[in-house]
Structures are given as C-alpha cells and as structure tokens.
Amino acid sequence: MNIERLFSKRTKTMRPSEIRELLKLTQNPDIISFAGGLPNPNSFPVAELQDICRIVLQKHGKLALQYGPTEGIRALRTSLANRANKEGIYATSENVLITSGSQQGLDVIGRVFLDPGDTIIVGLPTYLGAINAFRAYEINFEGVPLDKDGMQTDIVEEKVKSLLKKGVTPKFIYTVPTFQNPAGVVMPESRRKKLIEIANEYDLLIVEDDPYGKLRYEGDHIKPIKAFDDEGRVIYLSTFSKILAPGFRLAWIIASDELIRKLSVGKQALDLCTNTFSQFVANEFIESGYLDLHILRIIEMYKPKRDIMIEAIKKYFPPDTVCHKPKGGMFAWATIPGNIDTEEMFLDAIKEKVAYIHGKAFYVDGGGSNSMRLNFSYSSNSIIEEGIQRLGKVIERKLKEAS
Ligand SMILES: Cc1ncc(COP(=O)(O)O)c(C=O)c1O
C-alpha cells in the first residue's frame, strides 16, 4: 500500500524532531547527557506525593478519576489565579486554562491563531519545542536576536515596522523572558514594558512562556510581562513540569476571558480534558503548602549544579568561549570560538560519551552553529565537571583540526 499518498499536506511537511533522534543516542547510561531539558529525578517529591495521592483518592476519588471540564478543575484554576495575583497578574479562575503540558498550550495557541502563511516573531535563539509546535501550522518565522538581556526590543519594533511596510502583520511575538531556553537570559522590566508598548501600538499579541521563572538562584524577582498587560494582549503560559514533575503533564495558560474561551474550544478536540487526577494532586500539593517549600528545595539542588558547570566551562573550554552565568533556570549556553559547527561535533562528543544540543536547533534562520545548550539540572554534581572536561577535549581537538 502506498500510504504516503493518503497523508495530508500538513503531514507531508512534518519532520521528525532531529533532536529527539539525537537524544536516543544519549540513552546509553555511560553517556553524560547535558542534552535533554530534564529536571533532576531526585527532586521529585515522591514521599509527599504518596501521601497526597492517598488523600486525593479518599477525599475526591470519584471526581478525580472521572473526566473533568476542558478548562480544568475549578479548585486548581482558582489556586493558580491566586498565585498569579501575587505576581502582579490580574486573574480569576475564569482567566486560567489548564493544559496537558505547556507544549499542548503552545499547540492550542497555534491552532487558534495561526493560518498557513502567517508570520510570528521569535527570538534568535528560541525554544525548539515552540518552533516545532508553530511550524506545524505552516507559518513564517521572523527572528530577533537576543543579547544578554534577552530579546532586543528595539529590533522587534524595527522588524514589526518593516513587516507592516511589506503588508505583513505578525500575529504574535513568542518569548521566554525569564531564564530563557536555551540562552538562560532574563529580559529586564524596561524591555518587558517596551514589548507591551509595541504590542499595544501595532495591535499584536505576546505569547509569554514562563516555565523557569520560579527557579531563580540569585538576583531579584522580575514581574512577568503579563503583569504589565492592560489590554489583554499577553497569553501567559507556565507549567508544573519544572517545579513538580513533568510526568504530571500539567500546565496552565492565563489570558483574558475571551481568549480563554477560544483556547478552550481549541483544546477540546485534543484531549477533552487534562488528566483530572494529576490536577487534584497538584492542587492538594499547592494547598497543603508543599509547592513553595518544594521550589526552595529545587533551587537548593540546582544552584550548585549551575556553579559547578559554569566553573568547569571556564576551566576546560577555550578561553574565548562566551558563556554567561545564568541567574536561574536549567541551562548554560556556550558559544565557542572558531568555525566549529557544534552539530557536526556532536558525534565526536558522543564518542567521548558526552552529549549536548547544538545551537542551530534553536535558530529559525540557520544561525547558532558554534553554540551549544548544556543542561545542568539533570546530572549529578560529581559528573558535571567530568562531562564538561570531556567536551573541552573534543572542542580542543576540533580547533586543532581546523587550524
Ligand atoms: C520554554 C519552554 N516551554 C514549554 C516547555 C514544555 O513544557 P511542558 O513540560 O509543560 O510541556 C518547555 C520544556 O522544556 C520549555 O522549556
């Protein structure tokens, strides 16, 4: 049977994620993997969750095992709205949509807003999962370079103006303003406000993706862009994946009532409802006061990992490597000197039993070839230095070969 003939046009343009293929190579337990964006499994609060699961089944068993509303269970939506209020975001439970991971949230946003041929603005670099989610809607990406303060908003404005001149109105700006994946940078408040001004002036939406904001190891908390949004233009996403457990597949969107209603319709066909049991468990975890304590524990666990990795990069990578110490999140982003293509270097690294994600994967314009993303949350402290040392050797060899 020629099955190809039956695939939709959209499916024909879909490509398997190269990164997922590369990640398969990192499954070998001998490989020190800085590749995946995985939380450390030792951070999972297994004992607390055992108790909470029992309580949820006792208190809410019949509801927790049943289908629930597409928008999510009211109690969790209310808890998340209350937490958002503390961050300066105006929200009631009606402004919250629970999703099956932020990844689903991104896809739902794509479904609701994007037609083939539409244009959106993203950072250079940007989160690969967002690129893949939006690409499936057959759209065009316009990239805006990041600097040490995240997306450069003056360039965003120039870009919007030049697109408008060509008759193209971008639908939205997608950004991860806090501890960006992959670059680790944070957008200061002035740029957050500027982005809102741009959205208001040129009638655009902002998609603010914030999985890492709570994982801050130093410096002061900065309010989300959504906190400066008076016109309902920001669609804010966050997730339990990095502050509780990704296995829950539980995340949330905060947006205006009108947008939440539309997004909820967009989500209905995908899953009817997000896992009800994990919603009850997560809500109990919040209400019993565990979540905030747990976040502190994660910070305590990840901060030394970051420090070990950054120190090791200084020690083992070539001296003119650029790698800023991230103030939070889960990633270091290193740009190495010379004309080394980190994608080509990947197999050499695997031979040395160490893995990373090459920079190009995060660029919609083909850039980033001499950068790499290094995750520090997953590996144990004792092997981070060893992994970076191995990588340093691979880079040194490549540099010698190139000279
Ligand atoms: C920026 C960003 N957005 C979204 C996601 C997806 O998160 P979730 O596990 O909630 O689907 C990730 C996961 O790494 C991420 O880094």
PDB file of N, CA, C and O in Angstrom, residues 128-155:
ATOM      1  N   LEU A 128      13.048  25.244  21.100  1.00  0.00           N
ATOM      2  CA  LEU A 128      12.853  24.353  19.961  1.00  0.00           C
ATOM      3  C   LEU A 128      11.441  23.769  19.896  1.00  0.00           C
ATOM      4  O   LEU A 128      10.845  23.652  18.809  1.00  0.00           O
ATOM      5  N   GLY A 129      10.876  23.432  21.037  1.00  0.00           N
ATOM      6  CA  GLY A 129       9.526  22.848  21.069  1.00  0.00           C
ATOM      7  C   GLY A 129       8.480  23.832  20.566  1.00  0.00           C
ATOM      8  O   GLY A 129       7.458  23.437  19.984  1.00  0.00           O
ATOM      9  N   ALA A 130       8.736  25.124  20.779  1.00  0.00           N
ATOM     10  CA  ALA A 130       7.796  26.138  20.280  1.00  0.00           C
ATOM     11  C   ALA A 130       7.937  26.250  18.768  1.00  0.00           C
ATOM     12  O   ALA A 130       6.946  26.342  18.039  1.00  0.00           O
ATOM     13  N   ILE A 131       9.176  26.220  18.293  1.00  0.00           N
ATOM     14  CA  ILE A 131       9.396  26.288  16.840  1.00  0.00           C
ATOM     15  C   ILE A 131       8.634  25.130  16.182  1.00  0.00           C
ATOM     16  O   ILE A 131       7.881  25.321  15.229  1.00  0.00           O
ATOM     17  N   ASN A 132       8.791  23.927  16.740  1.00  0.00           N
ATOM     18  CA  ASN A 132       8.137  22.757  16.146  1.00  0.00           C
ATOM     19  C   ASN A 132       6.615  22.852  16.226  1.00  0.00           C
ATOM     20  O   ASN A 132       5.914  22.517  15.276  1.00  0.00           O
ATOM     21  N   ALA A 133       6.114  23.317  17.385  1.00  0.00           N
ATOM     22  CA  ALA A 133       4.650  23.409  17.542  1.00  0.00           C
ATOM     23  C   ALA A 133       4.072  24.390  16.525  1.00  0.00           C
ATOM     24  O   ALA A 133       3.081  24.092  15.849  1.00  0.00           O
ATOM     25  N   PHE A 134       4.709  25.549  16.382  1.00  0.00           N
ATOM     26  CA  PHE A 134       4.145  26.569  15.487  1.00  0.00           C
ATOM     27  C   PHE A 134       4.395  26.227  14.015  1.00  0.00           C
ATOM     28  O   PHE A 134       3.577  26.521  13.156  1.00  0.00           O
ATOM     29  N   ARG A 135       5.547  25.590  13.746  1.00  0.00           N
ATOM     30  CA  ARG A 135       5.878  25.246  12.357  1.00  0.00           C
ATOM     31  C   ARG A 135       4.800  24.348  11.736  1.00  0.00           C
ATOM     32  O   ARG A 135       4.505  24.435  10.554  1.00  0.00           O
ATOM     33  N   ALA A 136       4.190  23.509  12.577  1.00  0.00           N
ATOM     34  CA  ALA A 136       3.160  22.588  12.071  1.00  0.00           C
ATOM     35  C   ALA A 136       1.981  23.354  11.473  1.00  0.00           C
ATOM     36  O   ALA A 136       1.195  22.797  10.718  1.00  0.00           O
ATOM     37  N   TYR A 137       1.846  24.640  11.817  1.00  0.00           N
ATOM     38  CA  TYR A 137       0.745  25.450  11.259  1.00  0.00           C
ATOM     39  C   TYR A 137       1.164  26.182   9.987  1.00  0.00           C
ATOM     40  O   TYR A 137       0.483  27.101   9.545  1.00  0.00           O
ATOM     41  N   GLU A 138       2.284  25.763   9.421  1.00  0.00           N
ATOM     42  CA  GLU A 138       2.746  26.226   8.103  1.00  0.00           C
ATOM     43  C   GLU A 138       2.896  27.754   8.051  1.00  0.00           C
ATOM     44  O   GLU A 138       2.336  28.420   7.195  1.00  0.00           O
ATOM     45  N   ILE A 139       3.654  28.263   9.015  1.00  0.00           N
ATOM     46  CA  ILE A 139       3.799  29.714   9.139  1.00  0.00           C
ATOM     47  C   ILE A 139       5.233  30.143   8.835  1.00  0.00           C
ATOM     48  O   ILE A 139       6.120  29.310   8.675  1.00  0.00           O
ATOM     49  N   ASN A 140       5.429  31.460   8.798  1.00  0.00           N
ATOM     50  CA  ASN A 140       6.786  32.011   8.622  1.00  0.00           C
ATOM     51  C   ASN A 140       7.275  32.561   9.955  1.00  0.00           C
ATOM     52  O   ASN A 140       6.506  33.162  10.697  1.00  0.00           O
ATOM     53  N   PHE A 141       8.567  32.349  10.202  1.00  0.00           N
ATOM     54  CA  PHE A 141       9.173  32.886  11.425  1.00  0.00           C
ATOM     55  C   PHE A 141      10.026  34.092  11.076  1.00  0.00           C
ATOM     56  O   PHE A 141      10.758  34.059  10.086  1.00  0.00           O
ATOM     57  N   GLU A 142       9.941  35.112  11.891  1.00  0.00           N
ATOM     58  CA  GLU A 142      10.889  36.224  11.795  1.00  0.00           C
ATOM     59  C   GLU A 142      11.678  36.224  13.087  1.00  0.00           C
ATOM     60  O   GLU A 142      11.089  36.235  14.186  1.00  0.00           O
ATOM     61  N   GLY A 143      12.997  36.194  12.995  1.00  0.00           N
ATOM     62  CA  GLY A 143      13.822  36.084  14.197  1.00  0.00           C
ATOM     63  C   GLY A 143      14.378  37.433  14.637  1.00  0.00           C
ATOM     64  O   GLY A 143      14.731  38.275  13.810  1.00  0.00           O
ATOM     65  N   VAL A 144      14.439  37.624  15.944  1.00  0.00           N
ATOM     66  CA  VAL A 144      15.048  38.833  16.520  1.00  0.00           C
ATOM     67  C   VAL A 144      16.157  38.371  17.468  1.00  0.00           C
ATOM     68  O   VAL A 144      15.893  37.572  18.379  1.00  0.00           O
ATOM     69  N   PRO A 145      17.388  38.861  17.264  1.00  0.00           N
ATOM     70  CA  PRO A 145      18.482  38.362  18.109  1.00  0.00           C
ATOM     71  C   PRO A 145      18.325  38.742  19.580  1.00  0.00           C
ATOM     72  O   PRO A 145      17.785  39.801  19.911  1.00  0.00           O
ATOM     73  N   LEU A 146      18.812  37.841  20.417  1.00  0.00           N
ATOM     74  CA  LEU A 146      18.851  38.101  21.858  1.00  0.00           C
ATOM     75  C   LEU A 146      20.226  38.658  22.200  1.00  0.00           C
ATOM     76  O   LEU A 146      21.202  38.332  21.524  1.00  0.00           O
ATOM     77  N   ASP A 147      20.301  39.477  23.244  1.00  0.00           N
ATOM     78  CA  ASP A 147      21.603  39.794  23.824  1.00  0.00           C
ATOM     79  C   ASP A 147      21.574  39.329  25.274  1.00  0.00           C
ATOM     80  O   ASP A 147      20.695  38.538  25.642  1.00  0.00           O
ATOM     81  N   LYS A 148      22.447  39.848  26.109  1.00  0.00           N
ATOM     82  CA  LYS A 148      22.485  39.319  27.485  1.00  0.00           C
ATOM     83  C   LYS A 148      21.215  39.679  28.273  1.00  0.00           C
ATOM     84  O   LYS A 148      20.970  39.131  29.345  1.00  0.00           O
ATOM     85  N   ASP A 149      20.394  40.611  27.724  1.00  0.00           N
ATOM     86  CA  ASP A 149      19.121  40.974  28.345  1.00  0.00           C
ATOM     87  C   ASP A 149      17.929  40.445  27.547  1.00  0.00           C
ATOM     88  O   ASP A 149      16.854  41.044  27.531  1.00  0.00           O
ATOM     89  N   GLY A 150      18.124  39.369  26.866  1.00  0.00           N
ATOM     90  CA  GLY A 150      17.007  38.738  26.155  1.00  0.00           C
ATOM     91  C   GLY A 150      16.696  39.397  24.821  1.00  0.00           C
ATOM     92  O   GLY A 150      17.569  40.020  24.199  1.00  0.00           O
ATOM     93  N   MET A 151      15.447  39.259  24.405  1.00  0.00           N
ATOM     94  CA  MET A 151      15.056  39.744  23.080  1.00  0.00           C
ATOM     95  C   MET A 151      15.263  41.256  22.982  1.00  0.00           C
ATOM     96  O   MET A 151      14.868  41.992  23.882  1.00  0.00           O
ATOM     97  N   GLN A 152      15.888  41.683  21.878  1.00  0.00           N
ATOM     98  CA  GLN A 152      16.208  43.111  21.748  1.00  0.00           C
ATOM     99  C   GLN A 152      14.975  43.840  21.210  1.00  0.00           C
ATOM    100  O   GLN A 152      14.649  43.748  20.030  1.00  0.00           O
ATOM    101  N   THR A 153      14.334  44.580  22.108  1.00  0.00           N
ATOM    102  CA  THR A 153      13.015  45.122  21.759  1.00  0.00           C
ATOM    103  C   THR A 153      13.082  46.216  20.688  1.00  0.00           C
ATOM    104  O   THR A 153      12.124  46.400  19.948  1.00  0.00           O
ATOM    105  N   ASP A 154      14.243  46.942  20.609  1.00  0.00           N
ATOM    106  CA  ASP A 154      14.310  47.951  19.527  1.00  0.00           C
ATOM    107  C   ASP A 154      14.296  47.243  18.169  1.00  0.00           C
ATOM    108  O   ASP A 154      13.666  47.701  17.214  1.00  0.00           O
ATOM    109  N   ILE A 155      14.943  46.081  18.122  1.00  0.00           N
ATOM    110  CA  ILE A 155      14.944  45.335  16.846  1.00  0.00           C
ATOM    111  C   ILE A 155      13.549  44.738  16.588  1.00  0.00           C
ATOM    112  O   ILE A 155      13.102  44.664  15.449  1.00  0.00           O
TER     113      ILE A 155
END
